[in-house]
Amino acid sequence: MTGKDVMEGQIKRIDLTRDYTAHREAYREAIEKVCRETAFSGGKYADAFDREFAEYVGVPYACGVNNGTSALHLAMLALGVGEGDQVIVPANTYIATAWGVSYTGAEPVFADCRVDTWEIDPEAAEKKITSRTKGIIGVHLYGQPFDYAGIRQVADRHGLFVVEDCAQAHGARFRGRNVGSLGELGCFSFYPGKNLYAFGEGGSVTCKEESYYRHMNRLKNQGCDIRYYHDEIGYNYRLEGLQGAVLSVSLNYLPRWTERRREIGARYEREITNPLFTMQAHPEDTEPVYHLFVVCLEERDRFVRYMEAEGVECNLHYPVPCHLQKAYAYLGGKRGDCPNAEYLADHCVTLPLFPEMREEETDRVIRLCNAFR
């Protein structure tokens, strides 16, 4: 294959330009409405999306915020987490899951993942509980729901809350229920590239309890229920009107995008037969949405170079587990503390998968994976 052939046949890990090209007019019309009314900071378009997203998830309330990290922070504040507390967090996740805990002055305590699903292990989480533990955050990593029933049992035995980090799992289901409707609170990100994404940043916290919703609304609005009357120290975490309008448009397409992700994910699982690859398990009581399609193999770095030479982009999610990040060195985490998460970090690689991916591109990724030796 020549260099020219490689460039012409490049496959990105994700290509957002195809969605914009397909739905350009709908997005532009929504943005124009916001601009005509100058409803930029919060406002009716952000509020409308909150109502639509709550209905989609299947909860009474959705509190739109400026990004998914802020969603996690507000969730911790609403649940009363603060200085001296501990919250159990998966070691195998993006670091923002832990930031929400740290921002309150509390301490994240990292638990290992299961060897098959790569999600937080209820047994490992229970072993981390102390008298200071307030709750557990489970992450529906890569769009695969974690074992909510197992984590819920652990939490209930010890009087703890459960928060879902749904940043990669819009539309995923656990035992027939949408993620974000299971725990006390569900935290979503709408970062570009997520299954549902904004044209910039955005996030949401979903819940069933009105008291949580009202508290988070106050916190995100500078601590105000009434403008200029500040009842507590607050934050500027509002969802922008432009992003709310864009998200309302995208929410219409999310079911079809999810269907397409599942079609591609099913093909990968069925047709990549190379024994060098290990894939994430999907228990029968879950319905994943394939935000990322991650595989593990011993010669990960050589595989990435091989795919790059063939014009196929692959990424690493995530090469350093949370307990070994330099930012959390003060907690004393060391190699061997979470062996399953450490193995994944050393061997995982993410294949191209996005709703607009063409059949011939999927064919090519499968063929290249099976040809790798």
C-alpha positions as a LaTeX table, in Angstrom:
\begin{tabular}{lrrr}
\hline
Residue & $x$ (\AA) & $y$ (\AA) & $z$ (\AA) \\
\hline
Met1 & 0.00 & 0.00 & 0.00 \\
Thr2 & 1.39 & 3.38 & $-0.97$ \\
Gly3 & 1.41 & 6.50 & 1.21 \\
Lys4 & $-1.19$ & 8.00 & $-1.13$ \\
Asp5 & $-3.46$ & 4.98 & $-0.68$ \\
Val6 & $-3.11$ & 5.22 & 3.10 \\
Met7 & $-4.07$ & 8.90 & 3.14 \\
Glu8 & $-7.09$ & 8.33 & 0.87 \\
Gly9 & $-8.24$ & 5.44 & 3.01 \\
Gln10 & $-7.76$ & 7.06 & 6.42 \\
Ile11 & $-10.26$ & 6.07 & 9.09 \\
Lys12 & $-10.54$ & 8.37 & 12.09 \\
Arg13 & $-11.29$ & 6.96 & 15.51 \\
Ile14 & $-14.28$ & 9.35 & 15.48 \\
Asp15 & $-15.38$ & 11.86 & 12.85 \\
Leu16 & $-17.83$ & 14.54 & 14.04 \\
Thr17 & $-17.88$ & 16.35 & 10.70 \\
Arg18 & $-20.19$ & 13.74 & 9.23 \\
Asp19 & $-22.95$ & 14.41 & 11.76 \\
Tyr20 & $-22.70$ & 18.16 & 11.26 \\
Thr21 & $-22.81$ & 17.81 & 7.49 \\
Ala22 & $-25.89$ & 15.57 & 7.68 \\
His23 & $-27.84$ & 17.83 & 10.07 \\
Arg24 & $-26.36$ & 21.24 & 9.36 \\
Glu25 & $-29.65$ & 23.03 & 8.72 \\
Ala26 & $-31.33$ & 21.77 & 11.89 \\
Tyr27 & $-28.36$ & 22.86 & 13.99 \\
Arg28 & $-28.11$ & 26.27 & 12.31 \\
Glu29 & $-31.82$ & 26.94 & 12.76 \\
Ala30 & $-31.62$ & 26.12 & 16.47 \\
Ile31 & $-28.56$ & 28.34 & 16.95 \\
Glu32 & $-30.20$ & 31.19 & 15.03 \\
Lys33 & $-33.22$ & 31.13 & 17.36 \\
Val34 & $-30.98$ & 31.52 & 20.40 \\
Cys35 & $-29.06$ & 34.35 & 18.74 \\
Arg36 & $-32.21$ & 36.22 & 17.73 \\
Glu37 & $-33.42$ & 36.14 & 21.33 \\
Thr38 & $-29.94$ & 36.50 & 22.88 \\
Ala39 & $-30.85$ & 33.70 & 25.31 \\
Phe40 & $-27.23$ & 32.81 & 25.85 \\
Ser41 & $-26.68$ & 32.04 & 29.56 \\
Gly42 & $-29.17$ & 29.51 & 30.84 \\
Gly43 & $-32.62$ & 30.65 & 29.72 \\
Lys44 & $-35.50$ & 28.98 & 27.96 \\
Tyr45 & $-33.48$ & 26.85 & 25.53 \\
Ala46 & $-31.33$ & 25.40 & 28.29 \\
Asp47 & $-34.46$ & 24.84 & 30.39 \\
Ala48 & $-36.26$ & 23.17 & 27.49 \\
Phe49 & $-33.42$ & 20.73 & 27.04 \\
Asp50 & $-33.47$ & 19.94 & 30.77 \\
Arg51 & $-37.12$ & 18.90 & 30.49 \\
Glu52 & $-36.51$ & 16.86 & 27.34 \\
Phe53 & $-33.48$ & 15.10 & 28.76 \\
Ala54 & $-35.26$ & 14.25 & 32.03 \\
Glu55 & $-38.05$ & 12.67 & 30.02 \\
Tyr56 & $-35.55$ & 10.74 & 27.91 \\
Val57 & $-33.74$ & 9.35 & 30.96 \\
Gly58 & $-37.02$ & 8.64 & 32.77 \\
Val59 & $-36.67$ & 10.88 & 35.83 \\
Pro60 & $-38.55$ & 13.98 & 37.01 \\
Tyr61 & $-35.51$ & 16.28 & 37.02 \\
Ala62 & $-32.42$ & 17.10 & 34.99 \\
Cys63 & $-30.14$ & 19.96 & 36.04 \\
Gly64 & $-28.15$ & 21.20 & 33.05 \\
Val65 & $-24.63$ & 22.45 & 33.78 \\
Asn66 & $-21.57$ & 23.69 & 31.93 \\
Asn67 & $-19.74$ & 20.34 & 31.75 \\
Gly68 & $-19.65$ & 16.80 & 33.11 \\
Thr69 & $-16.99$ & 17.56 & 35.71 \\
Ser70 & $-19.21$ & 20.24 & 37.22 \\
Ala71 & $-22.05$ & 17.72 & 37.24 \\
Leu72 & $-19.97$ & 15.40 & 39.42 \\
His73 & $-18.98$ & 18.28 & 41.71 \\
Leu74 & $-22.59$ & 19.41 & 42.19 \\
Ala75 & $-23.68$ & 15.82 & 42.84 \\
Met76 & $-21.19$ & 15.52 & 45.68 \\
Leu77 & $-22.24$ & 18.86 & 47.16 \\
Ala78 & $-25.93$ & 17.98 & 46.95 \\
Leu79 & $-25.25$ & 14.74 & 48.83 \\
Gly80 & $-23.39$ & 16.57 & 51.59 \\
Val81 & $-19.87$ & 15.32 & 50.81 \\
Gly82 & $-17.14$ & 17.48 & 52.34 \\
Glu83 & $-13.88$ & 17.74 & 54.23 \\
Gly84 & $-12.86$ & 14.47 & 55.91 \\
Asp85 & $-15.26$ & 12.27 & 53.95 \\
Gln86 & $-14.34$ & 9.46 & 51.58 \\
Val87 & $-16.09$ & 8.36 & 48.39 \\
Ile88 & $-15.21$ & 5.13 & 46.58 \\
Val89 & $-14.37$ & 5.62 & 42.89 \\
Pro90 & $-13.27$ & 3.11 & 40.21 \\
Ala91 & $-9.55$ & 3.05 & 39.48 \\
Asn92 & $-10.43$ & 2.27 & 35.86 \\
Thr93 & $-12.08$ & 5.49 & 34.69 \\
Tyr94 & $-11.34$ & 8.94 & 33.35 \\
Ile95 & $-9.90$ & 11.11 & 36.11 \\
Ala96 & $-12.85$ & 13.55 & 36.19 \\
Thr97 & $-14.86$ & 10.97 & 38.16 \\
Ala98 & $-12.49$ & 11.59 & 41.06 \\
Trp99 & $-12.29$ & 15.38 & 40.62 \\
Gly100 & $-15.87$ & 15.86 & 41.82 \\
Val101 & $-14.94$ & 14.25 & 45.12 \\
Ser102 & $-11.68$ & 16.16 & 45.49 \\
Tyr103 & $-13.29$ & 19.55 & 44.77 \\
Thr104 & $-15.36$ & 19.20 & 47.97 \\
Gly105 & $-12.28$ & 18.53 & 50.11 \\
Ala106 & $-13.17$ & 14.84 & 50.42 \\
Glu107 & $-10.91$ & 11.93 & 49.49 \\
Pro108 & $-11.45$ & 9.57 & 46.56 \\
Val109 & $-10.73$ & 5.95 & 47.44 \\
Phe110 & $-9.95$ & 3.86 & 44.36 \\
Ala111 & $-11.40$ & 0.37 & 43.92 \\
Asp112 & $-10.42$ & $-2.20$ & 41.31 \\
Cys113 & $-12.56$ & $-3.30$ & 38.38 \\
Arg114 & $-13.86$ & $-6.73$ & 37.47 \\
Val115 & $-11.73$ & $-8.79$ & 35.13 \\
Asp116 & $-14.57$ & $-9.41$ & 32.65 \\
Thr117 & $-16.71$ & $-6.25$ & 32.39 \\
Trp118 & $-13.88$ & $-3.86$ & 33.38 \\
Glu119 & $-16.43$ & $-2.06$ & 35.60 \\
Ile120 & $-16.18$ & $-1.37$ & 39.34 \\
Asp121 & $-16.10$ & $-4.61$ & 41.33 \\
Pro122 & $-18.67$ & $-4.63$ & 44.20 \\
Glu123 & $-16.44$ & $-6.90$ & 46.32 \\
Ala124 & $-13.41$ & $-4.68$ & 45.82 \\
Ala125 & $-15.51$ & $-1.60$ & 46.63 \\
Glu126 & $-16.84$ & $-3.11$ & 49.86 \\
Lys127 & $-13.31$ & $-3.84$ & 51.08 \\
Lys128 & $-12.52$ & $-0.11$ & 50.79 \\
Ile129 & $-15.33$ & 1.05 & 53.10 \\
Thr130 & $-14.32$ & 2.81 & 56.32 \\
Ser131 & $-16.11$ & 4.85 & 58.96 \\
Arg132 & $-15.48$ & 7.92 & 56.75 \\
Thr133 & $-17.09$ & 6.51 & 53.59 \\
Lys134 & $-20.15$ & 8.46 & 52.40 \\
Gly135 & $-20.89$ & 6.80 & 49.08 \\
Ile136 & $-19.83$ & 5.02 & 45.90 \\
Ile137 & $-19.54$ & 6.37 & 42.36 \\
Gly138 & $-19.96$ & 3.74 & 39.67 \\
Val139 & $-18.99$ & 4.51 & 36.07 \\
His140 & $-20.82$ & 3.04 & 33.08 \\
Leu141 & $-17.46$ & 2.84 & 31.34 \\
Tyr142 & $-17.30$ & 2.76 & 27.53 \\
Gly143 & $-21.13$ & 2.72 & 27.50 \\
Gln144 & $-21.42$ & $-0.58$ & 29.41 \\
Pro145 & $-23.54$ & $-0.33$ & 32.59 \\
Phe146 & $-21.74$ & $-1.32$ & 35.77 \\
Asp147 & $-23.25$ & $-3.89$ & 38.13 \\
Tyr148 & $-25.69$ & $-1.50$ & 39.75 \\
Ala149 & $-27.48$ & $-4.24$ & 41.70 \\
Gly150 & $-24.23$ & $-5.43$ & 43.24 \\
Ile151 & $-23.08$ & $-1.91$ & 44.12 \\
Arg152 & $-26.53$ & $-1.04$ & 45.48 \\
Gln153 & $-26.46$ & $-4.03$ & 47.82 \\
Val154 & $-23.06$ & $-2.99$ & 49.14 \\
Ala155 & $-24.22$ & 0.61 & 49.57 \\
Asp156 & $-27.42$ & $-0.38$ & 51.37 \\
Arg157 & $-25.56$ & $-2.66$ & 53.78 \\
His158 & $-23.42$ & 0.30 & 54.85 \\
Gly159 & $-25.87$ & 3.21 & 54.50 \\
Leu160 & $-24.11$ & 4.79 & 51.52 \\
Phe161 & $-25.33$ & 6.70 & 48.45 \\
Val162 & $-24.71$ & 5.55 & 44.87 \\
Val163 & $-23.97$ & 8.06 & 42.12 \\
Glu164 & $-23.83$ & 7.00 & 38.48 \\
Asp165 & $-21.20$ & 8.52 & 36.21 \\
Cys166 & $-23.06$ & 8.24 & 32.90 \\
Ala167 & $-20.68$ & 10.40 & 30.85 \\
Gln168 & $-20.18$ & 7.62 & 28.28 \\
Ala169 & $-23.53$ & 5.87 & 28.49 \\
His170 & $-26.45$ & 8.02 & 27.27 \\
Gly171 & $-29.25$ & 5.56 & 26.54 \\
Ala172 & $-27.64$ & 2.47 & 28.08 \\
Arg173 & $-29.91$ & 0.30 & 30.21 \\
Phe174 & $-29.54$ & $-1.87$ & 33.30 \\
Arg175 & $-32.35$ & $-4.41$ & 33.76 \\
Gly176 & $-34.59$ & $-2.37$ & 31.47 \\
Arg177 & $-33.99$ & 1.00 & 33.14 \\
Asn178 & $-32.03$ & 3.87 & 31.64 \\
Val179 & $-28.76$ & 4.73 & 33.33 \\
Gly180 & $-29.14$ & 8.00 & 35.18 \\
Ser181 & $-32.40$ & 6.78 & 36.75 \\
Leu182 & $-30.90$ & 4.16 & 39.06 \\
Gly183 & $-28.86$ & 5.82 & 41.82 \\
Glu184 & $-29.47$ & 8.91 & 43.92 \\
Leu185 & $-27.97$ & 11.04 & 41.13 \\
Gly186 & $-26.76$ & 10.47 & 37.57 \\
Cys187 & $-24.00$ & 12.62 & 36.05 \\
Phe188 & $-23.75$ & 13.13 & 32.28 \\
Ser189 & $-21.24$ & 14.84 & 30.02 \\
Phe190 & $-22.03$ & 16.32 & 26.60 \\
Tyr191 & $-18.42$ & 16.87 & 25.62 \\
Pro192 & $-17.86$ & 16.61 & 21.83 \\
Gly193 & $-17.55$ & 12.95 & 20.91 \\
Lys194 & $-19.93$ & 11.67 & 23.58 \\
Asn195 & $-22.97$ & 9.70 & 22.39 \\
Leu196 & $-24.97$ & 12.92 & 22.90 \\
Tyr197 & $-22.77$ & 15.96 & 22.52 \\
Ala198 & $-22.80$ & 19.76 & 22.50 \\
Phe199 & $-20.93$ & 22.15 & 20.23 \\
Gly200 & $-18.55$ & 22.85 & 23.09 \\
Glu201 & $-19.12$ & 21.84 & 26.70 \\
Gly202 & $-22.19$ & 20.72 & 28.62 \\
Gly203 & $-23.39$ & 18.36 & 31.32 \\
Ser204 & $-26.40$ & 17.33 & 33.40 \\
Val205 & $-27.31$ & 15.79 & 36.73 \\
Thr206 & $-30.46$ & 13.66 & 36.74 \\
Cys207 & $-32.43$ & 12.76 & 39.84 \\
Lys208 & $-35.75$ & 11.71 & 41.30 \\
Glu209 & $-35.67$ & 13.91 & 44.43 \\
Glu210 & $-36.81$ & 17.51 & 44.08 \\
Ser211 & $-34.65$ & 18.62 & 47.03 \\
Tyr212 & $-31.47$ & 17.55 & 45.21 \\
Tyr213 & $-32.60$ & 19.28 & 42.03 \\
Arg214 & $-33.40$ & 22.58 & 43.76 \\
His215 & $-30.13$ & 22.56 & 45.68 \\
Met216 & $-28.06$ & 21.95 & 42.54 \\
Asn217 & $-29.97$ & 24.62 & 40.63 \\
Arg218 & $-29.13$ & 27.11 & 43.37 \\
Leu219 & $-25.48$ & 26.11 & 43.47 \\
Lys220 & $-25.00$ & 26.41 & 39.70 \\
Asn221 & $-26.61$ & 29.88 & 39.75 \\
Gln222 & $-24.12$ & 31.58 & 42.10 \\
Gly223 & $-25.99$ & 30.30 & 45.17 \\
Cys224 & $-29.21$ & 32.12 & 44.19 \\
Asp225 & $-32.86$ & 31.13 & 44.17 \\
Ile226 & $-33.74$ & 34.80 & 43.65 \\
Arg227 & $-31.34$ & 36.94 & 41.64 \\
Tyr228 & $-28.88$ & 38.95 & 43.76 \\
Tyr229 & $-29.94$ & 37.10 & 46.95 \\
His230 & $-27.16$ & 34.58 & 47.64 \\
Asp231 & $-28.13$ & 31.93 & 50.18 \\
Glu232 & $-24.87$ & 29.98 & 50.05 \\
Ile233 & $-21.52$ & 30.03 & 48.28 \\
Gly234 & $-22.31$ & 29.11 & 44.71 \\
Tyr235 & $-20.75$ & 28.53 & 41.31 \\
Asn236 & $-21.14$ & 29.72 & 37.74 \\
Tyr237 & $-22.04$ & 26.31 & 36.30 \\
Arg238 & $-25.02$ & 27.14 & 34.07 \\
Leu239 & $-25.61$ & 25.36 & 30.75 \\
Glu240 & $-25.38$ & 27.85 & 27.88 \\
Gly241 & $-28.48$ & 28.51 & 25.82 \\
Leu242 & $-26.68$ & 27.72 & 22.58 \\
Gln243 & $-25.62$ & 24.33 & 23.91 \\
Gly244 & $-29.12$ & 23.60 & 25.17 \\
Ala245 & $-30.55$ & 24.31 & 21.73 \\
Val246 & $-27.94$ & 22.14 & 19.98 \\
Leu247 & $-28.53$ & 19.31 & 22.45 \\
Ser248 & $-32.28$ & 19.44 & 21.84 \\
Val249 & $-31.61$ & 18.89 & 18.15 \\
Ser250 & $-29.13$ & 16.08 & 18.80 \\
Leu251 & $-31.47$ & 14.34 & 21.26 \\
Asn252 & $-33.85$ & 13.72 & 18.34 \\
Tyr253 & $-31.13$ & 11.74 & 16.58 \\
Leu254 & $-29.77$ & 9.89 & 19.63 \\
Pro255 & $-31.96$ & 6.74 & 19.24 \\
Arg256 & $-30.74$ & 6.22 & 15.66 \\
Trp257 & $-27.13$ & 6.96 & 16.65 \\
Thr258 & $-27.42$ & 4.41 & 19.46 \\
Glu259 & $-28.86$ & 1.81 & 17.11 \\
Arg260 & $-25.97$ & 2.32 & 14.71 \\
Arg261 & $-23.37$ & 2.11 & 17.48 \\
Arg262 & $-24.88$ & $-1.20$ & 18.54 \\
Glu263 & $-24.80$ & $-2.51$ & 14.97 \\
Ile264 & $-21.08$ & $-1.73$ & 14.64 \\
Gly265 & $-20.28$ & $-3.01$ & 18.14 \\
Ala266 & $-22.10$ & $-6.28$ & 17.43 \\
Arg267 & $-20.11$ & $-6.73$ & 14.21 \\
Tyr268 & $-16.82$ & $-6.18$ & 16.02 \\
Glu269 & $-17.77$ & $-8.69$ & 18.72 \\
Arg270 & $-18.95$ & $-11.26$ & 16.22 \\
Glu271 & $-16.39$ & $-10.84$ & 13.42 \\
Ile272 & $-13.11$ & $-9.98$ & 15.16 \\
Thr273 & $-12.00$ & $-13.52$ & 15.82 \\
Asn274 & $-8.29$ & $-12.98$ & 16.36 \\
Pro275 & $-7.43$ & $-14.83$ & 19.61 \\
Leu276 & $-4.91$ & $-12.11$ & 20.52 \\
Phe277 & $-7.81$ & $-9.76$ & 21.37 \\
Thr278 & $-9.80$ & $-9.67$ & 24.62 \\
Met279 & $-13.10$ & $-7.78$ & 24.64 \\
Gln280 & $-15.30$ & $-6.26$ & 27.33 \\
Ala281 & $-18.06$ & $-8.55$ & 28.64 \\
His282 & $-21.69$ & $-7.45$ & 28.39 \\
Pro283 & $-23.93$ & $-9.24$ & 30.93 \\
Glu284 & $-27.38$ & $-10.25$ & 29.70 \\
Asp285 & $-29.19$ & $-7.83$ & 32.04 \\
Thr286 & $-27.48$ & $-4.83$ & 30.41 \\
Glu287 & $-27.87$ & $-2.97$ & 27.12 \\
Pro288 & $-24.61$ & $-1.16$ & 26.27 \\
Val289 & $-24.33$ & 1.77 & 23.87 \\
Tyr290 & $-20.71$ & 1.36 & 22.71 \\
His291 & $-19.42$ & 4.86 & 23.36 \\
Leu292 & $-15.98$ & 3.34 & 22.90 \\
Phe293 & $-15.01$ & $-0.07$ & 21.60 \\
Val294 & $-11.97$ & $-1.04$ & 23.64 \\
Val295 & $-9.97$ & $-4.22$ & 23.24 \\
Cys296 & $-6.95$ & $-5.56$ & 25.11 \\
Leu297 & $-3.92$ & $-7.29$ & 23.65 \\
Glu298 & $-0.41$ & $-8.00$ & 24.84 \\
Glu299 & 1.44 & $-6.07$ & 22.11 \\
Arg300 & $-0.79$ & $-3.02$ & 22.31 \\
Asp301 & 1.78 & $-0.45$ & 21.19 \\
Arg302 & 2.85 & $-2.50$ & 18.18 \\
Phe303 & $-0.82$ & $-2.89$ & 17.18 \\
Val304 & $-1.36$ & 0.88 & 17.36 \\
Arg305 & 1.65 & 1.44 & 15.09 \\
Tyr306 & 0.41 & $-1.27$ & 12.72 \\
Met307 & $-3.03$ & 0.35 & 12.43 \\
Glu308 & $-1.50$ & 3.80 & 12.02 \\
Ala309 & 0.61 & 2.54 & 9.13 \\
Glu310 & $-2.61$ & 1.29 & 7.53 \\
Gly311 & $-4.26$ & 4.69 & 7.93 \\
Val312 & $-6.51$ & 3.72 & 10.87 \\
Glu313 & $-6.53$ & 5.87 & 14.00 \\
Cys314 & $-6.72$ & 4.12 & 17.38 \\
Asn315 & $-6.60$ & 5.77 & 20.83 \\
Leu316 & $-5.77$ & 4.74 & 24.39 \\
His317 & $-8.56$ & 4.95 & 27.02 \\
Tyr318 & $-6.91$ & 5.13 & 29.58 \\
Pro319 & $-3.14$ & 4.49 & 29.83 \\
Val320 & $-2.75$ & 5.43 & 33.53 \\
Pro321 & $-5.25$ & 4.22 & 36.17 \\
Cys322 & $-6.48$ & 6.83 & 38.61 \\
His323 & $-4.64$ & 5.53 & 41.68 \\
Leu324 & $-1.30$ & 5.87 & 39.85 \\
Gln325 & $-1.88$ & 9.40 & 38.56 \\
Lys326 & 0.67 & 11.95 & 39.80 \\
Ala327 & $-2.16$ & 14.23 & 40.96 \\
Tyr328 & $-3.15$ & 11.57 & 43.51 \\
Ala329 & 0.34 & 10.49 & 44.58 \\
Tyr330 & $-0.35$ & 12.03 & 48.01 \\
Leu331 & $-2.85$ & 9.20 & 48.65 \\
Gly332 & $-0.03$ & 6.67 & 48.53 \\
Gly333 & $-1.39$ & 4.48 & 45.75 \\
Lys334 & 1.09 & 2.00 & 44.30 \\
Arg335 & 1.31 & $-0.56$ & 41.56 \\
Gly336 & $-0.40$ & $-3.77$ & 42.65 \\
Asp337 & $-3.22$ & $-2.01$ & 44.50 \\
Cys338 & $-5.69$ & $-2.47$ & 41.61 \\
Pro339 & $-4.19$ & $-5.17$ & 39.37 \\
Asn340 & $-7.11$ & $-5.50$ & 36.96 \\
Ala341 & $-7.22$ & $-1.76$ & 36.27 \\
Glu342 & $-3.45$ & $-1.73$ & 35.88 \\
Tyr343 & $-3.54$ & $-4.55$ & 33.34 \\
Leu344 & $-6.18$ & $-2.74$ & 31.28 \\
Ala345 & $-4.20$ & 0.49 & 31.35 \\
Asp346 & $-1.16$ & $-1.34$ & 29.98 \\
His347 & $-3.00$ & $-3.29$ & 27.27 \\
Cys348 & $-6.14$ & $-1.41$ & 26.17 \\
Val349 & $-6.68$ & 0.21 & 22.78 \\
Thr350 & $-9.79$ & 1.85 & 21.31 \\
Leu351 & $-10.93$ & 0.98 & 17.78 \\
Pro352 & $-12.80$ & 3.40 & 15.50 \\
Leu353 & $-16.54$ & 3.46 & 16.19 \\
Phe354 & $-19.03$ & 6.27 & 15.56 \\
Pro355 & $-22.58$ & 6.33 & 14.14 \\
Glu356 & $-21.63$ & 7.67 & 10.71 \\
Met357 & $-18.95$ & 5.02 & 10.17 \\
Arg358 & $-19.42$ & 3.36 & 6.79 \\
Glu359 & $-19.77$ & $-0.38$ & 6.27 \\
Glu360 & $-16.60$ & $-0.58$ & 4.20 \\
Glu361 & $-14.71$ & 1.17 & 7.02 \\
Thr362 & $-16.04$ & $-1.32$ & 9.56 \\
Asp363 & $-15.09$ & $-4.15$ & 7.20 \\
Arg364 & $-11.56$ & $-2.80$ & 6.97 \\
Val365 & $-11.07$ & $-2.45$ & 10.73 \\
Ile366 & $-12.27$ & $-6.02$ & 11.22 \\
Arg367 & $-10.01$ & $-7.32$ & 8.46 \\
Leu368 & $-6.95$ & $-5.53$ & 9.86 \\
Cys369 & $-7.62$ & $-6.75$ & 13.41 \\
Asn370 & $-7.92$ & $-10.35$ & 12.22 \\
Ala371 & $-4.72$ & $-10.02$ & 10.15 \\
Phe372 & $-2.62$ & $-8.77$ & 13.07 \\
Arg373 & 0.00 & $-11.26$ & 14.25 \\
\hline
\end{tabular}
